[in-house]
CSV table of C-alpha atoms (C1' of nucleotides) in Angstrom, one decimal:
chain,number,residue,atom,x,y,z
A,1,MET,CA,51.2,-18.9,-75.9
A,2,ALA,CA,54.2,-20.9,-74.9
A,3,ARG,CA,55.3,-24.3,-73.9
A,4,LYS,CA,54.1,-25.6,-70.6
A,5,THR,CA,55.2,-29.2,-70.1
A,6,GLY,CA,58.9,-29.3,-70.7
A,7,SER,CA,59.3,-25.7,-69.8
A,8,HIS,CA,62.5,-25.2,-68.0
A,9,SER,CA,61.4,-22.1,-66.2
A,10,GLU,CA,59.4,-24.2,-63.8
A,11,ILE,CA,62.5,-26.1,-62.8
A,12,THR,CA,65.2,-23.4,-63.1
A,13,GLY,CA,63.3,-20.8,-61.0
A,14,PRO,CA,63.0,-23.0,-57.9
A,15,ARG,CA,66.5,-24.3,-58.4
A,16,ILE,CA,67.9,-20.8,-58.5
A,17,ARG,CA,66.2,-20.0,-55.2
A,18,ALA,CA,67.4,-23.3,-53.6
A,19,VAL,CA,70.9,-22.9,-54.7
A,20,ALA,CA,71.0,-19.2,-53.7
A,21,ARG,CA,69.6,-20.0,-50.3
A,22,ALA,CA,72.2,-22.7,-49.7
A,23,LEU,CA,75.1,-20.6,-50.9
A,24,PHE,CA,74.1,-17.4,-49.1
A,25,ALA,CA,73.6,-19.3,-45.9
A,26,ARG,CA,77.0,-21.0,-46.2
A,27,HIS,CA,79.2,-18.1,-47.4
A,28,GLY,CA,77.1,-15.0,-46.8
A,29,PHE,CA,75.3,-12.9,-49.3
A,30,ALA,CA,78.2,-10.6,-50.2
A,31,ALA,CA,80.6,-13.4,-50.6
A,32,VAL,CA,78.5,-15.3,-53.2
A,33,SER,CA,78.6,-14.2,-56.8
A,34,MET,CA,75.8,-14.5,-59.4
A,35,ARG,CA,78.2,-16.6,-61.4
A,36,GLN,CA,78.6,-19.1,-58.6
A,37,ILE,CA,74.9,-19.4,-58.3
A,38,ALA,CA,74.5,-19.9,-62.0
A,39,ALA,CA,77.3,-22.5,-62.2
A,40,GLU,CA,75.7,-24.6,-59.5
A,41,VAL,CA,72.3,-24.3,-61.2
A,42,GLY,CA,74.0,-25.3,-64.4
A,43,VAL,CA,73.2,-22.2,-66.4
A,44,GLN,CA,75.0,-19.0,-67.5
A,45,ALA,CA,74.9,-16.0,-65.2
A,46,GLY,CA,72.8,-13.9,-67.6
A,47,ALA,CA,70.0,-16.5,-67.3
A,48,LEU,CA,69.5,-15.6,-63.7
A,49,TYR,CA,68.1,-12.3,-64.7
A,50,LEU,CA,65.1,-13.9,-66.2
A,51,TYR,CA,64.1,-14.9,-62.7
A,52,THR,CA,65.2,-11.9,-60.6
A,53,PRO,CA,65.7,-8.2,-61.4
A,54,ASP,CA,68.9,-8.1,-59.3
A,55,LYS,CA,70.9,-9.9,-56.6
A,56,GLU,CA,69.3,-8.0,-53.7
A,57,THR,CA,65.8,-8.9,-54.8
A,58,LEU,CA,66.8,-12.5,-55.0
A,59,LEU,CA,67.8,-12.3,-51.3
A,60,PHE,CA,64.8,-10.4,-50.4
A,61,ASP,CA,62.4,-12.9,-52.0
A,62,LEU,CA,64.1,-15.7,-50.1
A,63,LEU,CA,63.7,-13.8,-46.8
A,64,LYS,CA,60.2,-12.7,-47.5
A,65,ALA,CA,59.1,-16.2,-48.5
A,66,HIS,CA,60.6,-17.6,-45.3
A,67,MET,CA,58.9,-15.2,-43.0
A,68,ASP,CA,55.6,-15.7,-44.8
A,69,GLU,CA,55.9,-19.4,-44.4
A,70,LEU,CA,56.9,-19.1,-40.8
A,71,LEU,CA,53.9,-17.0,-39.9
A,72,ALA,CA,51.5,-19.1,-41.9
A,73,ALA,CA,52.9,-22.3,-40.4
A,74,TRP,CA,52.5,-21.0,-36.9
A,75,ASP,CA,49.0,-19.6,-37.5
A,76,ALA,CA,48.1,-23.1,-38.8
A,77,VAL,CA,48.9,-24.6,-35.4
A,78,PRO,CA,45.7,-25.2,-33.5
A,79,ALA,CA,45.6,-22.5,-30.8
A,80,GLY,CA,44.8,-24.0,-27.4
A,81,LYS,CA,43.2,-21.7,-24.9
A,82,ASP,CA,45.6,-22.5,-22.1
A,83,PRO,CA,48.6,-20.2,-22.1
A,84,LEU,CA,50.9,-23.0,-20.9
A,85,ALA,CA,49.8,-25.3,-23.7
A,86,ARG,CA,50.2,-22.5,-26.2
A,87,LEU,CA,53.6,-21.7,-25.0
A,88,GLU,CA,54.7,-25.3,-25.2
A,89,ALA,CA,53.3,-25.5,-28.8
A,90,PHE,CA,55.2,-22.4,-29.7
A,91,VAL,CA,58.5,-23.7,-28.3
A,92,ARG,CA,58.2,-27.0,-30.1
A,93,PHE,CA,57.0,-25.4,-33.3
A,94,HIS,CA,59.8,-22.9,-33.4
A,95,ILE,CA,62.4,-25.6,-32.8
A,96,ARG,CA,61.0,-27.9,-35.4
A,97,PHE,CA,60.4,-25.3,-38.0
A,98,ASN,CA,63.9,-23.8,-37.6
A,99,LEU,CA,65.6,-27.2,-37.7
A,100,ASP,CA,63.7,-28.0,-40.9
A,101,ARG,CA,64.9,-24.8,-42.5
A,102,ALA,CA,68.3,-24.1,-41.0
A,103,GLU,CA,69.5,-22.3,-44.1
A,104,ALA,CA,66.6,-19.9,-44.3
A,105,VAL,CA,66.8,-19.2,-40.6
A,106,PHE,CA,70.5,-18.4,-40.9
A,107,LEU,CA,69.8,-16.1,-43.7
A,108,SER,CA,66.9,-14.3,-42.0
A,109,TYR,CA,69.0,-13.5,-39.0
A,110,MET,CA,72.3,-12.6,-40.7
A,111,GLU,CA,71.7,-11.1,-44.0
A,112,LEU,CA,69.1,-8.5,-43.2
A,113,ARG,CA,71.7,-5.8,-43.4
A,114,ASN,CA,72.2,-6.4,-47.1
A,115,LEU,CA,68.8,-5.2,-47.9
A,116,GLY,CA,67.9,-1.6,-48.8
A,117,PRO,CA,65.8,0.4,-46.3
A,118,GLU,CA,62.4,-0.5,-47.8
A,119,ASN,CA,63.1,-4.2,-48.1
A,120,PHE,CA,64.6,-4.2,-44.7
A,121,ALA,CA,61.5,-2.7,-43.2
A,122,VAL,CA,59.3,-5.3,-44.7
A,123,ILE,CA,61.2,-8.2,-43.2
A,124,GLU,CA,61.7,-6.4,-39.9
A,125,GLY,CA,57.9,-6.0,-39.7
A,126,LEU,CA,57.2,-9.6,-40.3
A,127,ARG,CA,59.8,-10.5,-37.7
A,128,ARG,CA,58.1,-8.2,-35.2
A,129,ASP,CA,54.7,-9.9,-36.1
A,130,TYR,CA,56.2,-13.2,-35.2
A,131,GLU,CA,57.7,-11.9,-31.9
A,132,THR,CA,54.3,-10.4,-31.0
A,133,ARG,CA,52.7,-13.8,-31.3
A,134,LEU,CA,54.9,-15.1,-28.5
A,135,GLU,CA,54.6,-11.9,-26.5
A,136,THR,CA,50.8,-12.2,-26.6
A,137,ILE,CA,51.0,-15.7,-25.2
A,138,LEU,CA,53.2,-14.4,-22.4
A,139,ARG,CA,51.0,-11.5,-21.6
A,140,ASP,CA,47.9,-13.7,-21.5
A,141,GLY,CA,49.6,-16.0,-19.2
A,142,VAL,CA,50.8,-13.2,-16.9
A,143,ALA,CA,47.3,-11.7,-16.9
A,144,GLN,CA,45.9,-15.1,-15.8
A,145,GLY,CA,48.5,-15.4,-13.1
A,146,ARG,CA,50.0,-18.5,-14.7
A,147,PHE,CA,53.3,-16.8,-15.7
A,148,VAL,CA,55.6,-14.4,-14.1
A,149,ALA,CA,57.5,-12.3,-16.5
A,150,PRO,CA,58.6,-8.8,-15.4
A,151,ASP,CA,58.9,-7.7,-19.0
A,152,PRO,CA,57.0,-9.9,-21.6
A,153,LYS,CA,58.4,-8.0,-24.5
A,154,VAL,CA,62.0,-8.7,-23.5
A,155,ALA,CA,61.1,-12.2,-22.4
A,156,SER,CA,59.7,-13.0,-25.8
A,157,LEU,CA,62.9,-11.8,-27.5
A,158,ALA,CA,65.0,-13.7,-25.0
A,159,ILE,CA,63.1,-16.9,-25.6
A,160,ILE,CA,63.2,-16.6,-29.4
A,161,ALA,CA,66.9,-16.0,-29.3
A,162,MET,CA,67.4,-19.0,-27.1
A,163,LEU,CA,65.3,-21.3,-29.3
A,164,THR,CA,66.8,-20.1,-32.5
A,165,GLY,CA,70.3,-20.8,-31.2
A,166,VAL,CA,69.5,-24.5,-31.5
A,167,THR,CA,70.4,-24.3,-35.2
A,168,THR,CA,74.0,-23.3,-34.4
A,169,TRP,CA,74.8,-26.6,-32.7
A,170,TYR,CA,72.2,-29.2,-33.6
A,171,ARG,CA,73.4,-31.9,-35.9
A,172,GLU,CA,71.3,-34.7,-37.4
A,173,GLY,CA,72.3,-38.0,-35.9
A,174,GLY,CA,73.9,-36.3,-32.9
A,175,ARG,CA,73.6,-37.1,-29.2
A,176,LEU,CA,70.1,-35.7,-28.9
A,177,GLY,CA,67.2,-36.2,-31.3
A,178,ARG,CA,64.7,-33.5,-32.2
A,179,GLU,CA,62.2,-34.6,-29.7
A,180,ALA,CA,64.8,-34.7,-26.9
A,181,VAL,CA,66.0,-31.2,-27.9
A,182,GLY,CA,62.4,-29.9,-27.7
A,183,ASP,CA,62.1,-31.5,-24.3
A,184,VAL,CA,65.2,-29.8,-22.9
A,185,TYR,CA,64.2,-26.3,-24.2
A,186,TRP,CA,60.6,-26.6,-23.2
A,187,ASP,CA,61.8,-27.5,-19.7
A,188,MET,CA,63.9,-24.3,-19.5
A,189,VAL,CA,61.3,-22.0,-21.1
A,190,ARG,CA,58.5,-23.4,-18.9
A,191,LYS,CA,60.4,-22.8,-15.8
A,192,ALA,CA,61.8,-19.4,-16.9
A,193,VAL,CA,58.4,-17.9,-17.0
A,194,ALA,CA,56.9,-20.0,-14.2
A,195,ALA,CA,54.8,-18.3,-11.6
Q,1,MET,CA,116.5,3.6,-34.7
Q,2,ALA,CA,113.3,5.4,-35.6
Q,3,ARG,CA,110.9,7.9,-34.2
Q,4,LYS,CA,109.1,6.9,-31.1
Q,5,THR,CA,107.0,9.9,-29.9
Q,6,GLY,CA,105.2,11.2,-32.9
Q,7,SER,CA,105.3,7.8,-34.6
Q,8,HIS,CA,102.1,7.3,-36.5
Q,9,SER,CA,102.2,3.6,-36.3
Q,10,GLU,CA,101.0,3.7,-32.7
Q,11,ILE,CA,98.0,5.6,-33.8
Q,12,THR,CA,97.3,4.1,-37.2
Q,13,GLY,CA,97.4,0.5,-36.0
Q,14,PRO,CA,94.7,0.8,-33.4
Q,15,ARG,CA,92.6,3.0,-35.7
Q,16,ILE,CA,92.7,0.5,-38.5
Q,17,ARG,CA,91.4,-2.2,-36.1
Q,18,ALA,CA,88.7,0.1,-34.7
Q,19,VAL,CA,87.5,1.1,-38.1
Q,20,ALA,CA,87.6,-2.4,-39.5
Q,21,ARG,CA,85.7,-3.7,-36.5
Q,22,ALA,CA,83.0,-1.1,-37.0
Q,23,LEU,CA,82.7,-1.5,-40.7
Q,24,PHE,CA,82.8,-5.3,-40.6
Q,25,ALA,CA,80.1,-5.3,-37.9
Q,26,ARG,CA,77.9,-2.9,-39.8
Q,27,HIS,CA,78.2,-4.3,-43.4
Q,28,GLY,CA,79.8,-7.7,-43.0
Q,29,PHE,CA,83.3,-8.8,-43.8
Q,30,ALA,CA,82.9,-9.6,-47.4
Q,31,ALA,CA,81.0,-6.4,-48.2
Q,32,VAL,CA,83.7,-4.1,-46.8
Q,33,SER,CA,86.7,-3.3,-49.0
Q,34,MET,CA,90.2,-2.5,-47.8
Q,35,ARG,CA,89.9,0.8,-49.6
Q,36,GLN,CA,86.8,1.7,-47.5
Q,37,ILE,CA,88.7,0.9,-44.3
Q,38,ALA,CA,91.7,2.9,-45.5
Q,39,ALA,CA,89.5,5.9,-46.4
Q,40,GLU,CA,87.9,6.0,-43.0
Q,41,VAL,CA,91.2,5.8,-41.3
Q,42,GLY,CA,92.5,8.6,-43.6
Q,43,VAL,CA,95.2,6.6,-45.3
Q,44,GLN,CA,95.8,4.9,-48.7
Q,45,ALA,CA,94.8,1.3,-49.1
Q,46,GLY,CA,98.4,0.1,-49.4
Q,47,ALA,CA,99.3,1.4,-46.0
Q,48,LEU,CA,97.0,-1.1,-44.4
Q,49,TYR,CA,99.5,-3.8,-45.3
Q,50,LEU,CA,102.0,-2.4,-42.9
Q,51,TYR,CA,99.7,-3.6,-40.2
Q,52,THR,CA,98.2,-6.8,-41.5
Q,53,PRO,CA,99.4,-9.4,-44.0
Q,54,ASP,CA,95.9,-9.6,-45.5
Q,55,LYS,CA,92.3,-9.0,-45.0
Q,56,GLU,CA,91.4,-12.3,-43.4
Q,57,THR,CA,94.1,-11.9,-40.9
Q,58,LEU,CA,92.8,-8.5,-40.0
Q,59,LEU,CA,89.4,-10.1,-39.2
Q,60,PHE,CA,91.0,-13.0,-37.4
Q,61,ASP,CA,93.0,-10.7,-35.2
Q,62,LEU,CA,89.9,-8.8,-34.2
Q,63,LEU,CA,88.0,-12.0,-33.3
Q,64,LYS,CA,91.0,-13.5,-31.5
Q,65,ALA,CA,91.5,-10.4,-29.4
Q,66,HIS,CA,87.8,-10.2,-28.6
Q,67,MET,CA,87.7,-13.8,-27.4
Q,68,ASP,CA,90.9,-13.4,-25.4
Q,69,GLU,CA,89.6,-10.4,-23.7
Q,70,LEU,CA,86.3,-12.1,-23.0
Q,71,LEU,CA,87.9,-15.0,-21.3
Q,72,ALA,CA,90.4,-12.9,-19.4
Q,73,ALA,CA,87.6,-10.6,-18.2
Q,74,TRP,CA,85.5,-13.4,-17.0
Q,75,ASP,CA,88.4,-15.1,-15.3
Q,76,ALA,CA,89.1,-11.8,-13.5
Q,77,VAL,CA,85.6,-11.9,-12.0
Q,78,PRO,CA,85.9,-13.1,-8.4
Q,79,ALA,CA,84.6,-16.7,-8.3
Q,80,GLY,CA,82.1,-17.2,-5.6
Q,81,LYS,CA,81.7,-20.7,-4.3
Q,82,ASP,CA,78.0,-20.8,-4.4
Q,83,PRO,CA,76.7,-22.0,-7.9
Q,84,LEU,CA,73.8,-19.6,-7.7
Q,85,ALA,CA,76.0,-16.6,-7.1
Q,86,ARG,CA,78.4,-17.7,-9.8
Q,87,LEU,CA,75.5,-18.1,-12.3
Q,88,GLU,CA,74.3,-14.7,-11.5
Q,89,ALA,CA,77.7,-13.3,-11.9
Q,90,PHE,CA,78.0,-15.0,-15.2
Q,91,VAL,CA,74.7,-13.7,-16.5
Q,92,ARG,CA,75.4,-10.1,-15.5
Q,93,PHE,CA,79.0,-10.3,-16.7
Q,94,HIS,CA,78.0,-11.6,-20.1
Q,95,ILE,CA,75.3,-9.0,-20.7
Q,96,ARG,CA,77.5,-6.1,-19.5
Q,97,PHE,CA,80.5,-7.3,-21.6
Q,98,ASN,CA,78.5,-7.9,-24.7
Q,99,LEU,CA,76.7,-4.5,-24.5
Q,100,ASP,CA,80.0,-2.8,-24.0
Q,101,ARG,CA,81.4,-4.4,-27.2
Q,102,ALA,CA,78.4,-5.0,-29.4
Q,103,GLU,CA,80.4,-4.7,-32.6
Q,104,ALA,CA,83.0,-7.3,-31.6
Q,105,VAL,CA,80.2,-9.6,-30.4
Q,106,PHE,CA,78.4,-9.3,-33.7
Q,107,LEU,CA,81.6,-10.1,-35.6
Q,108,SER,CA,82.3,-13.1,-33.4
Q,109,TYR,CA,79.0,-14.7,-34.1
Q,110,MET,CA,78.6,-13.8,-37.7
Q,111,GLU,CA,81.9,-13.7,-39.5
Q,112,LEU,CA,83.5,-16.9,-38.4
Q,113,ARG,CA,82.7,-18.4,-41.8
Q,114,ASN,CA,85.1,-16.0,-43.5
Q,115,LEU,CA,88.0,-17.6,-41.8
Q,116,GLY,CA,90.1,-20.4,-43.2
Q,117,PRO,CA,90.0,-23.7,-41.4
Q,118,GLU,CA,92.9,-23.2,-39.0
Q,119,ASN,CA,91.9,-19.7,-38.0
Q,120,PHE,CA,88.3,-20.9,-37.6
Q,121,ALA,CA,89.4,-23.7,-35.3
Q,122,VAL,CA,91.3,-21.3,-33.0
Q,123,ILE,CA,88.2,-19.0,-32.5
Q,124,GLU,CA,85.9,-22.0,-32.2
Q,125,GLY,CA,88.1,-23.4,-29.5
Q,126,LEU,CA,88.1,-20.2,-27.5
Q,127,ARG,CA,84.3,-20.1,-27.8
Q,128,ARG,CA,84.1,-23.6,-26.5
Q,129,ASP,CA,86.3,-22.6,-23.6
Q,130,TYR,CA,83.9,-19.9,-22.7
Q,131,GLU,CA,80.9,-22.1,-23.0
Q,132,THR,CA,82.5,-24.6,-20.8
Q,133,ARG,CA,82.9,-22.0,-18.1
Q,134,LEU,CA,79.1,-21.8,-17.9
Q,135,GLU,CA,78.6,-25.5,-18.3
Q,136,THR,CA,80.8,-26.1,-15.3
Q,137,ILE,CA,78.8,-23.8,-13.1
Q,138,LEU,CA,75.6,-25.6,-14.2
Q,139,ARG,CA,77.1,-29.0,-13.5
Q,140,ASP,CA,78.3,-27.9,-10.1
Q,141,GLY,CA,74.9,-26.6,-9.2
Q,142,VAL,CA,73.2,-29.8,-10.4
Q,143,ALA,CA,75.7,-31.9,-8.5
Q,144,GLN,CA,74.8,-29.9,-5.3
Q,145,GLY,CA,71.1,-30.3,-6.0
Q,146,ARG,CA,70.7,-26.5,-6.4
Q,147,PHE,CA,69.9,-26.6,-10.1
Q,148,VAL,CA,67.9,-28.9,-12.3
Q,149,ALA,CA,69.1,-29.1,-15.9
Q,150,PRO,CA,68.5,-32.3,-17.8
Q,151,ASP,CA,71.3,-31.4,-20.2
Q,152,PRO,CA,73.9,-28.9,-18.8
Q,153,LYS,CA,75.7,-28.7,-22.1
Q,154,VAL,CA,72.6,-27.7,-24.1
Q,155,ALA,CA,71.5,-25.5,-21.2
Q,156,SER,CA,74.7,-23.6,-21.3
Q,157,LEU,CA,74.4,-23.0,-25.1
Q,158,ALA,CA,70.8,-22.0,-24.7
Q,159,ILE,CA,71.6,-19.5,-21.9
Q,160,ILE,CA,74.4,-18.0,-23.9
Q,161,ALA,CA,72.3,-17.6,-27.0
Q,162,MET,CA,69.6,-16.0,-24.9
Q,163,LEU,CA,72.0,-13.6,-23.3
Q,164,THR,CA,73.9,-12.7,-26.4
Q,165,GLY,CA,70.6,-11.9,-28.1
Q,166,VAL,CA,70.4,-8.8,-26.0
Q,167,THR,CA,72.7,-7.0,-28.4
Q,168,THR,CA,70.2,-7.3,-31.2
Q,169,TRP,CA,67.6,-5.1,-29.5
Q,170,TYR,CA,69.2,-3.1,-26.7
Q,171,ARG,CA,69.6,0.6,-27.4
Q,172,GLU,CA,71.3,3.1,-25.2
Q,173,GLY,CA,68.7,5.4,-23.7
Q,174,GLY,CA,65.9,3.0,-24.4
Q,175,ARG,CA,63.1,1.9,-22.1
Q,176,LEU,CA,65.3,-0.3,-20.0
Q,177,GLY,CA,68.7,0.5,-18.6
Q,178,ARG,CA,71.5,-2.0,-18.4
Q,179,GLU,CA,70.8,-2.8,-14.8
Q,180,ALA,CA,67.2,-3.5,-15.5
Q,181,VAL,CA,68.0,-5.6,-18.5
Q,182,GLY,CA,70.4,-7.7,-16.3
Q,183,ASP,CA,67.6,-8.1,-13.8
Q,184,VAL,CA,65.1,-9.4,-16.4
Q,185,TYR,CA,67.5,-11.9,-17.8
Q,186,TRP,CA,68.8,-13.0,-14.5
Q,187,ASP,CA,65.2,-13.7,-13.4
Q,188,MET,CA,64.6,-15.9,-16.4
Q,189,VAL,CA,67.9,-17.8,-16.2
Q,190,ARG,CA,67.6,-18.3,-12.4
Q,191,LYS,CA,64.2,-19.9,-12.8
Q,192,ALA,CA,65.1,-21.8,-16.0
Q,193,VAL,CA,67.6,-23.9,-14.1
Q,194,ALA,CA,65.8,-23.8,-10.7
Q,195,ALA,CA,65.5,-27.0,-8.7
H,1,DG,C1',122.6,19.3,-41.9
H,2,DA,C1',123.4,14.8,-43.4
H,3,DT,C1',122.0,10.2,-42.5
H,4,DT,C1',118.9,6.6,-41.3
H,5,DG,C1',114.9,4.0,-41.5
H,6,DT,C1',109.9,4.0,-40.6
H,7,DA,C1',105.5,5.5,-42.4
H,8,DT,C1',103.0,6.4,-46.3
H,9,DT,C1',101.7,7.4,-51.2
H,10,DG,C1',100.1,6.5,-55.7
H,11,DA,C1',100.1,3.8,-59.5
H,12,DA,C1',99.7,-0.5,-61.2
H,13,DC,C1',98.7,-5.9,-61.5
H,14,DG,C1',95.2,-9.3,-62.9
H,15,DC,C1',90.8,-10.6,-61.7
H,16,DG,C1',86.0,-11.2,-60.8
H,17,DC,C1',82.0,-8.5,-60.0
H,18,DG,C1',76.7,-7.3,-61.3
H,19,DT,C1',74.4,-6.5,-65.1
H,20,DT,C1',73.0,-6.0,-70.2
H,21,DC,C1',71.8,-7.7,-74.6
H,22,DA,C1',72.0,-9.4,-79.4
H,23,DG,C1',71.6,-13.7,-81.1
H,24,DA,C1',71.0,-18.9,-80.9
H,25,DT,C1',68.0,-22.8,-79.5
H,26,DA,C1',64.0,-25.4,-79.1
H,27,DA,C1',59.2,-26.3,-77.7
H,28,DT,C1',54.6,-25.0,-78.8
H,29,DC,C1',50.7,-23.2,-81.7
H,30,DT,C1',48.4,-22.4,-86.1
F,1,DA,C1',55.8,-26.6,-92.1
F,2,DG,C1',56.4,-22.2,-90.6
F,3,DA,C1',55.7,-18.7,-87.2
F,4,DT,C1',56.0,-17.6,-82.5
F,5,DT,C1',58.0,-17.1,-78.2
F,6,DA,C1',60.0,-18.6,-73.7
F,7,DT,C1',64.5,-19.9,-72.5
F,8,DC,C1',69.3,-19.5,-72.5
F,9,DT,C1',74.1,-18.5,-74.3
F,10,DG,C1',78.3,-16.0,-74.7
F,11,DA,C1',80.5,-11.9,-75.0
F,12,DA,C1',80.9,-7.5,-73.5
F,13,DC,C1',80.4,-3.1,-70.3
F,14,DG,C1',82.7,-0.4,-66.7
F,15,DC,C1',84.1,-0.9,-62.2
F,16,DG,C1',86.1,-2.1,-57.8
F,17,DC,C1',88.5,-5.8,-55.7
F,18,DG,C1',92.9,-7.5,-52.7
F,19,DT,C1',97.5,-6.9,-53.1
F,20,DT,C1',102.3,-5.3,-54.4
F,21,DC,C1',106.0,-2.1,-54.8
F,22,DA,C1',109.1,1.6,-56.2
F,23,DA,C1',109.3,6.2,-54.9
F,24,DT,C1',108.7,9.7,-51.4
F,25,DA,C1',108.0,12.3,-47.0
F,26,DC,C1',109.6,13.0,-42.7
F,27,DA,C1',110.9,12.4,-37.6
F,28,DA,C1',114.8,11.0,-34.9
F,29,DT,C1',119.6,10.5,-34.5
F,30,DC,C1',124.4,11.6,-35.3
DNA sequence: GATTGTATTGAACGCGCGTTCAGATAATCT
DNA sequence: AGATTATCTGAACGCGCGTTCAATACAATC
């Protein structure tokens, strides 16, 4: 066996991921070296390879974990039956989740191209899953005559792009609080698909 | 003097910029080497330095030119007096312009962080100029009672994010043509700020 | 055809990259 | 106490990076 309490691996592993996420988000995957990550963790570069087989996998694991958490978190939101209520829940959820994890969101939308084809396909698929969640809400609403959306697929992409953009300008302690931001975006989304 | 006709500099210069734009957009600034750019242009790496003092300036010039062209192109669009007509013009212009220059748009939104502080500030300022163009339309419309937008500043950012997102999924020859895409987005934007 | 000066090559510079690995360190188990 | 083993160091590997520069090629002019 091995040590359990006092084992550094339970600290170093998460720290590596947290540091990598922060540095990748700030400077971009290609611009960050394994040595930079190691230095910030307080470890030599070689030690990173006890926790990841290579740099790309480190990125992939971050993206995969983020998408898994995103989907799990949304699926945990109680699903109302009313399309309007579900749409509002989605809008407020997406904003809240993205503001809570701005770094991971940035990564997910900007560093996909640094993945190989197989890894890329995995993340792309999860993203499509998420987009489909919103698309389904829109289609249900259209079917019930509650929404008007000439192209629900495009509408879902448009709405997600709009909501995700909040991370590019929102600053904690700024003019608008999170609640107020949610209100503004919900007002726009609600009207955008209004019947 | 020197040669004029037959001078390669008039060909190599633009080619370098075009190749750099394409490679930076596809792989990211940090992931593309000067040697890769040179190889695609059909020249040795050293020759690039006849056209740019360094790699970052090459990126900056691309971003600067793009933003200048964006602002000039929008300012060349005849300004209707009706806020609704101006908003529609903006939506259709933004989509058309961005689809025509997907590479440059990608660059402008993803590689800003590779600029030094002064260069960053220049591009950021131009971006803000552009955003203000839309914000002004919204404020005028609100003042005239034609639009309802609880926060025109945020609304303009939201709309731009939504419209810019079109470049991430639009494919030439896909299900929707450019005109149809413009229709879908205009429908959403119009309603989103409707009175 | 010699001169001029731009356009380009090709080699070199020091440096940091991702990754590997033998060996040191220290916590746990017997 | 001694053996075991997870954890980490520190040095090394070959390689490609951004950039510089003397030498060269060559089109335009005289």
